[in-house]
JSON list of C-alpha atoms in Angstrom, two decimals:
[
{"chain": "A", "resi": 1, "resn": "MET", "atom": "CA", "xyz": [0.13, 0.02, 0.04]},
{"chain": "A", "resi": 2, "resn": "THR", "atom": "CA", "xyz": [1.18, 3.33, -0.92]},
{"chain": "A", "resi": 3, "resn": "ASP", "atom": "CA", "xyz": [0.82, 6.34, 1.59]},
{"chain": "A", "resi": 4, "resn": "LEU", "atom": "CA", "xyz": [-1.09, 9.31, -0.24]},
{"chain": "A", "resi": 5, "resn": "CYS", "atom": "CA", "xyz": [0.23, 12.35, -1.83]},
{"chain": "A", "resi": 6, "resn": "PRO", "atom": "CA", "xyz": [0.37, 15.11, 1.63]},
{"chain": "A", "resi": 7, "resn": "CYS", "atom": "CA", "xyz": [0.10, 17.67, -1.04]},
{"chain": "A", "resi": 8, "resn": "MET", "atom": "CA", "xyz": [-3.95, 16.97, -0.47]},
{"chain": "A", "resi": 9, "resn": "GLN", "atom": "CA", "xyz": [-5.08, 15.99, -4.22]},
{"chain": "A", "resi": 10, "resn": "GLY", "atom": "CA", "xyz": [-5.96, 11.80, -3.77]},
{"chain": "A", "resi": 11, "resn": "GLU", "atom": "CA", "xyz": [-2.76, 10.36, -5.15]},
{"chain": "A", "resi": 12, "resn": "PRO", "atom": "CA", "xyz": [-0.19, 8.17, -3.98]},
{"chain": "A", "resi": 13, "resn": "PHE", "atom": "CA", "xyz": [2.83, 10.15, -3.39]},
{"chain": "A", "resi": 14, "resn": "ASP", "atom": "CA", "xyz": [5.15, 8.04, -6.13]},
{"chain": "A", "resi": 15, "resn": "ASN", "atom": "CA", "xyz": [2.63, 8.80, -8.71]},
{"chain": "A", "resi": 16, "resn": "CYS", "atom": "CA", "xyz": [1.93, 12.87, -7.26]},
{"chain": "A", "resi": 17, "resn": "CYS", "atom": "CA", "xyz": [5.28, 15.10, -6.74]},
{"chain": "A", "resi": 18, "resn": "GLY", "atom": "CA", "xyz": [7.44, 12.08, -5.86]},
{"chain": "A", "resi": 19, "resn": "PRO", "atom": "CA", "xyz": [8.09, 12.19, -9.51]},
{"chain": "A", "resi": 20, "resn": "LEU", "atom": "CA", "xyz": [8.81, 16.25, -9.28]},
{"chain": "A", "resi": 21, "resn": "LEU", "atom": "CA", "xyz": [10.51, 15.50, -6.29]},
{"chain": "A", "resi": 22, "resn": "SER", "atom": "CA", "xyz": [13.50, 12.57, -7.85]},
{"chain": "A", "resi": 23, "resn": "GLY", "atom": "CA", "xyz": [13.85, 15.49, -10.45]},
{"chain": "A", "resi": 24, "resn": "GLU", "atom": "CA", "xyz": [12.36, 12.96, -13.38]},
{"chain": "A", "resi": 25, "resn": "LYS", "atom": "CA", "xyz": [9.74, 15.45, -14.20]},
{"chain": "A", "resi": 26, "resn": "SER", "atom": "CA", "xyz": [8.74, 19.50, -13.65]},
{"chain": "A", "resi": 27, "resn": "ALA", "atom": "CA", "xyz": [5.74, 21.31, -12.79]},
{"chain": "A", "resi": 28, "resn": "ALA", "atom": "CA", "xyz": [3.64, 21.96, -15.51]},
{"chain": "A", "resi": 29, "resn": "THR", "atom": "CA", "xyz": [2.02, 24.96, -13.28]},
{"chain": "A", "resi": 30, "resn": "ALA", "atom": "CA", "xyz": [2.09, 26.96, -10.58]},
{"chain": "A", "resi": 31, "resn": "ALA", "atom": "CA", "xyz": [0.06, 25.64, -9.05]},
{"chain": "A", "resi": 32, "resn": "GLN", "atom": "CA", "xyz": [2.07, 21.89, -9.29]},
{"chain": "A", "resi": 33, "resn": "LEU", "atom": "CA", "xyz": [5.08, 23.22, -8.06]},
{"chain": "A", "resi": 34, "resn": "MET", "atom": "CA", "xyz": [3.38, 25.24, -5.49]},
{"chain": "A", "resi": 35, "resn": "ARG", "atom": "CA", "xyz": [1.56, 21.51, -4.01]},
{"chain": "A", "resi": 36, "resn": "SER", "atom": "CA", "xyz": [5.46, 20.39, -4.37]},
{"chain": "A", "resi": 37, "resn": "ARG", "atom": "CA", "xyz": [6.96, 22.44, -2.70]},
{"chain": "A", "resi": 38, "resn": "TYR", "atom": "CA", "xyz": [4.14, 21.92, 0.11]},
{"chain": "A", "resi": 39, "resn": "THR", "atom": "CA", "xyz": [5.78, 17.85, 0.16]},
{"chain": "A", "resi": 40, "resn": "ALA", "atom": "CA", "xyz": [9.53, 18.31, 0.37]},
{"chain": "A", "resi": 41, "resn": "PHE", "atom": "CA", "xyz": [8.53, 20.52, 3.77]},
{"chain": "A", "resi": 42, "resn": "ALA", "atom": "CA", "xyz": [6.33, 17.90, 4.61]},
{"chain": "A", "resi": 43, "resn": "ARG", "atom": "CA", "xyz": [8.31, 15.19, 4.44]},
{"chain": "A", "resi": 44, "resn": "GLY", "atom": "CA", "xyz": [12.17, 18.12, 4.50]},
{"chain": "A", "resi": 45, "resn": "ASP", "atom": "CA", "xyz": [13.65, 18.16, 0.99]},
{"chain": "A", "resi": 46, "resn": "ARG", "atom": "CA", "xyz": [16.05, 20.35, 1.14]},
{"chain": "A", "resi": 47, "resn": "ASP", "atom": "CA", "xyz": [17.07, 19.57, -1.78]},
{"chain": "A", "resi": 48, "resn": "TYR", "atom": "CA", "xyz": [13.95, 19.73, -3.37]},
{"chain": "A", "resi": 49, "resn": "LEU", "atom": "CA", "xyz": [12.83, 23.16, -1.60]},
{"chain": "A", "resi": 50, "resn": "ILE", "atom": "CA", "xyz": [16.23, 24.36, -2.89]},
{"chain": "A", "resi": 51, "resn": "ARG", "atom": "CA", "xyz": [16.26, 23.50, -6.14]},
{"chain": "A", "resi": 52, "resn": "SER", "atom": "CA", "xyz": [12.08, 24.77, -6.67]},
{"chain": "A", "resi": 53, "resn": "TRP", "atom": "CA", "xyz": [13.87, 27.88, -5.37]},
{"chain": "A", "resi": 54, "resn": "HIS", "atom": "CA", "xyz": [14.48, 30.55, -7.85]},
{"chain": "A", "resi": 55, "resn": "ARG", "atom": "CA", "xyz": [18.53, 31.44, -7.86]},
{"chain": "A", "resi": 56, "resn": "SER", "atom": "CA", "xyz": [18.15, 35.12, -6.96]},
{"chain": "A", "resi": 57, "resn": "THR", "atom": "CA", "xyz": [16.14, 34.43, -3.76]},
{"chain": "A", "resi": 58, "resn": "ARG", "atom": "CA", "xyz": [16.65, 31.59, -2.02]},
{"chain": "A", "resi": 59, "resn": "PRO", "atom": "CA", "xyz": [18.58, 31.10, 1.21]},
{"chain": "A", "resi": 60, "resn": "LYS", "atom": "CA", "xyz": [21.23, 29.75, 2.02]},
{"chain": "A", "resi": 61, "resn": "PRO", "atom": "CA", "xyz": [21.63, 28.38, 4.30]},
{"chain": "A", "resi": 62, "resn": "LEU", "atom": "CA", "xyz": [17.73, 26.52, 4.53]},
{"chain": "A", "resi": 63, "resn": "ARG", "atom": "CA", "xyz": [16.95, 25.34, 7.85]},
{"chain": "A", "resi": 64, "resn": "LEU", "atom": "CA", "xyz": [13.91, 23.24, 8.63]},
{"chain": "A", "resi": 65, "resn": "ASP", "atom": "CA", "xyz": [12.40, 24.01, 11.88]},
{"chain": "A", "resi": 66, "resn": "PRO", "atom": "CA", "xyz": [12.40, 19.26, 12.28]},
{"chain": "A", "resi": 67, "resn": "ASP", "atom": "CA", "xyz": [9.94, 20.00, 15.30]},
{"chain": "A", "resi": 68, "resn": "GLN", "atom": "CA", "xyz": [6.46, 22.08, 13.22]},
{"chain": "A", "resi": 69, "resn": "ARG", "atom": "CA", "xyz": [4.68, 18.64, 11.02]},
{"chain": "A", "resi": 70, "resn": "TRP", "atom": "CA", "xyz": [2.44, 19.66, 8.47]},
{"chain": "A", "resi": 71, "resn": "LEU", "atom": "CA", "xyz": [-1.19, 19.07, 8.09]},
{"chain": "A", "resi": 72, "resn": "ARG", "atom": "CA", "xyz": [-3.08, 19.62, 5.31]},
{"chain": "A", "resi": 73, "resn": "LEU", "atom": "CA", "xyz": [-2.43, 22.50, 2.02]},
{"chain": "A", "resi": 74, "resn": "GLU", "atom": "CA", "xyz": [-5.46, 24.24, 0.53]},
{"chain": "A", "resi": 75, "resn": "ILE", "atom": "CA", "xyz": [-4.40, 26.32, -2.55]},
{"chain": "A", "resi": 76, "resn": "VAL", "atom": "CA", "xyz": [-7.33, 29.00, -2.21]},
{"chain": "A", "resi": 77, "resn": "GLY", "atom": "CA", "xyz": [-6.84, 30.11, -5.37]},
{"chain": "A", "resi": 78, "resn": "THR", "atom": "CA", "xyz": [-4.20, 31.63, -9.10]},
{"chain": "A", "resi": 79, "resn": "THR", "atom": "CA", "xyz": [-3.72, 33.90, -11.09]},
{"chain": "A", "resi": 80, "resn": "GLY", "atom": "CA", "xyz": [-2.14, 33.02, -14.82]},
{"chain": "A", "resi": 81, "resn": "GLY", "atom": "CA", "xyz": [0.68, 29.99, -13.89]},
{"chain": "A", "resi": 82, "resn": "GLY", "atom": "CA", "xyz": [-0.34, 28.01, -16.73]},
{"chain": "A", "resi": 83, "resn": "LEU", "atom": "CA", "xyz": [1.08, 25.54, -19.23]},
{"chain": "A", "resi": 84, "resn": "LEU", "atom": "CA", "xyz": [1.94, 28.61, -21.73]},
{"chain": "A", "resi": 85, "resn": "GLU", "atom": "CA", "xyz": [2.32, 31.56, -19.83]},
{"chain": "A", "resi": 86, "resn": "ALA", "atom": "CA", "xyz": [6.57, 32.30, -17.81]},
{"chain": "A", "resi": 87, "resn": "GLU", "atom": "CA", "xyz": [4.79, 33.91, -14.36]},
{"chain": "A", "resi": 88, "resn": "GLY", "atom": "CA", "xyz": [1.43, 33.02, -11.50]},
{"chain": "A", "resi": 89, "resn": "THR", "atom": "CA", "xyz": [0.39, 33.32, -7.98]},
{"chain": "A", "resi": 90, "resn": "VAL", "atom": "CA", "xyz": [-0.54, 31.29, -5.15]},
{"chain": "A", "resi": 91, "resn": "GLU", "atom": "CA", "xyz": [-2.66, 32.17, -2.50]},
{"chain": "A", "resi": 92, "resn": "PHE", "atom": "CA", "xyz": [-2.63, 28.88, -0.13]},
{"chain": "A", "resi": 93, "resn": "ARG", "atom": "CA", "xyz": [-3.07, 27.99, 3.23]},
{"chain": "A", "resi": 94, "resn": "ALA", "atom": "CA", "xyz": [-1.29, 25.61, 5.31]},
{"chain": "A", "resi": 95, "resn": "HIS", "atom": "CA", "xyz": [-1.23, 24.61, 8.06]},
{"chain": "A", "resi": 96, "resn": "TYR", "atom": "CA", "xyz": [0.65, 23.45, 10.67]},
{"chain": "A", "resi": 97, "resn": "GLU", "atom": "CA", "xyz": [1.31, 22.68, 13.72]},
{"chain": "A", "resi": 98, "resn": "GLN", "atom": "CA", "xyz": [4.41, 23.65, 16.30]},
{"chain": "A", "resi": 99, "resn": "ASN", "atom": "CA", "xyz": [5.25, 22.46, 19.76]},
{"chain": "A", "resi": 100, "resn": "GLY", "atom": "CA", "xyz": [2.07, 21.28, 20.39]},
{"chain": "A", "resi": 101, "resn": "ARG", "atom": "CA", "xyz": [0.00, 23.87, 18.42]},
{"chain": "A", "resi": 102, "resn": "ARG", "atom": "CA", "xyz": [-2.27, 24.21, 15.11]},
{"chain": "A", "resi": 103, "resn": "ASP", "atom": "CA", "xyz": [-1.41, 27.23, 13.21]},
{"chain": "A", "resi": 104, "resn": "VAL", "atom": "CA", "xyz": [-2.16, 28.33, 9.15]},
{"chain": "A", "resi": 105, "resn": "LEU", "atom": "CA", "xyz": [0.40, 29.70, 6.84]},
{"chain": "A", "resi": 106, "resn": "HIS", "atom": "CA", "xyz": [-1.16, 31.89, 4.67]},
{"chain": "A", "resi": 107, "resn": "GLN", "atom": "CA", "xyz": [0.10, 32.79, 1.02]},
{"chain": "A", "resi": 108, "resn": "ASN", "atom": "CA", "xyz": [0.26, 34.50, -2.18]},
{"chain": "A", "resi": 109, "resn": "SER", "atom": "CA", "xyz": [3.30, 33.46, -4.12]},
{"chain": "A", "resi": 110, "resn": "ASN", "atom": "CA", "xyz": [5.21, 34.50, -7.04]},
{"chain": "A", "resi": 111, "resn": "PHE", "atom": "CA", "xyz": [6.08, 32.15, -8.78]},
{"chain": "A", "resi": 112, "resn": "VAL", "atom": "CA", "xyz": [8.25, 32.03, -12.65]},
{"chain": "A", "resi": 113, "resn": "LYS", "atom": "CA", "xyz": [9.81, 30.22, -15.13]},
{"chain": "A", "resi": 114, "resn": "GLN", "atom": "CA", "xyz": [14.26, 29.52, -14.52]},
{"chain": "A", "resi": 115, "resn": "ASP", "atom": "CA", "xyz": [15.12, 27.83, -17.31]},
{"chain": "A", "resi": 116, "resn": "GLY", "atom": "CA", "xyz": [11.73, 26.57, -18.90]},
{"chain": "A", "resi": 117, "resn": "ARG", "atom": "CA", "xyz": [10.82, 25.77, -15.11]},
{"chain": "A", "resi": 118, "resn": "TRP", "atom": "CA", "xyz": [9.12, 26.29, -12.27]},
{"chain": "A", "resi": 119, "resn": "VAL", "atom": "CA", "xyz": [10.62, 28.47, -9.65]},
{"chain": "A", "resi": 120, "resn": "TYR", "atom": "CA", "xyz": [9.27, 29.26, -5.90]},
{"chain": "A", "resi": 121, "resn": "LEU", "atom": "CA", "xyz": [10.48, 33.66, -6.65]},
{"chain": "A", "resi": 122, "resn": "GLU", "atom": "CA", "xyz": [8.78, 35.04, -3.37]}
]
């Protein structure tokens, strides 16, 4: 039995964000990249987060909090970010738990294509 992907699409990880995190595939849209980045946070995949971050805004080094547990992702809306576009935004709510307390990160993130691939800008 395969675990469901943390991105909340209802698919097994190996058929959903797994190929993106492994580098086998790249995200087709900004929203797909957002889902895969959430999955990378949930799984602690620092390498994928760095690879999918625009080189001009990527932090050095990237530190992940081991006490933060990601619970659920909601995509609220998108603008642009489609197959034939070069930029887009994704509004989302990422629910998490840290030190026994639940909270929500609500953000409108910007994505652009860099070298033909979607990356997180800010």
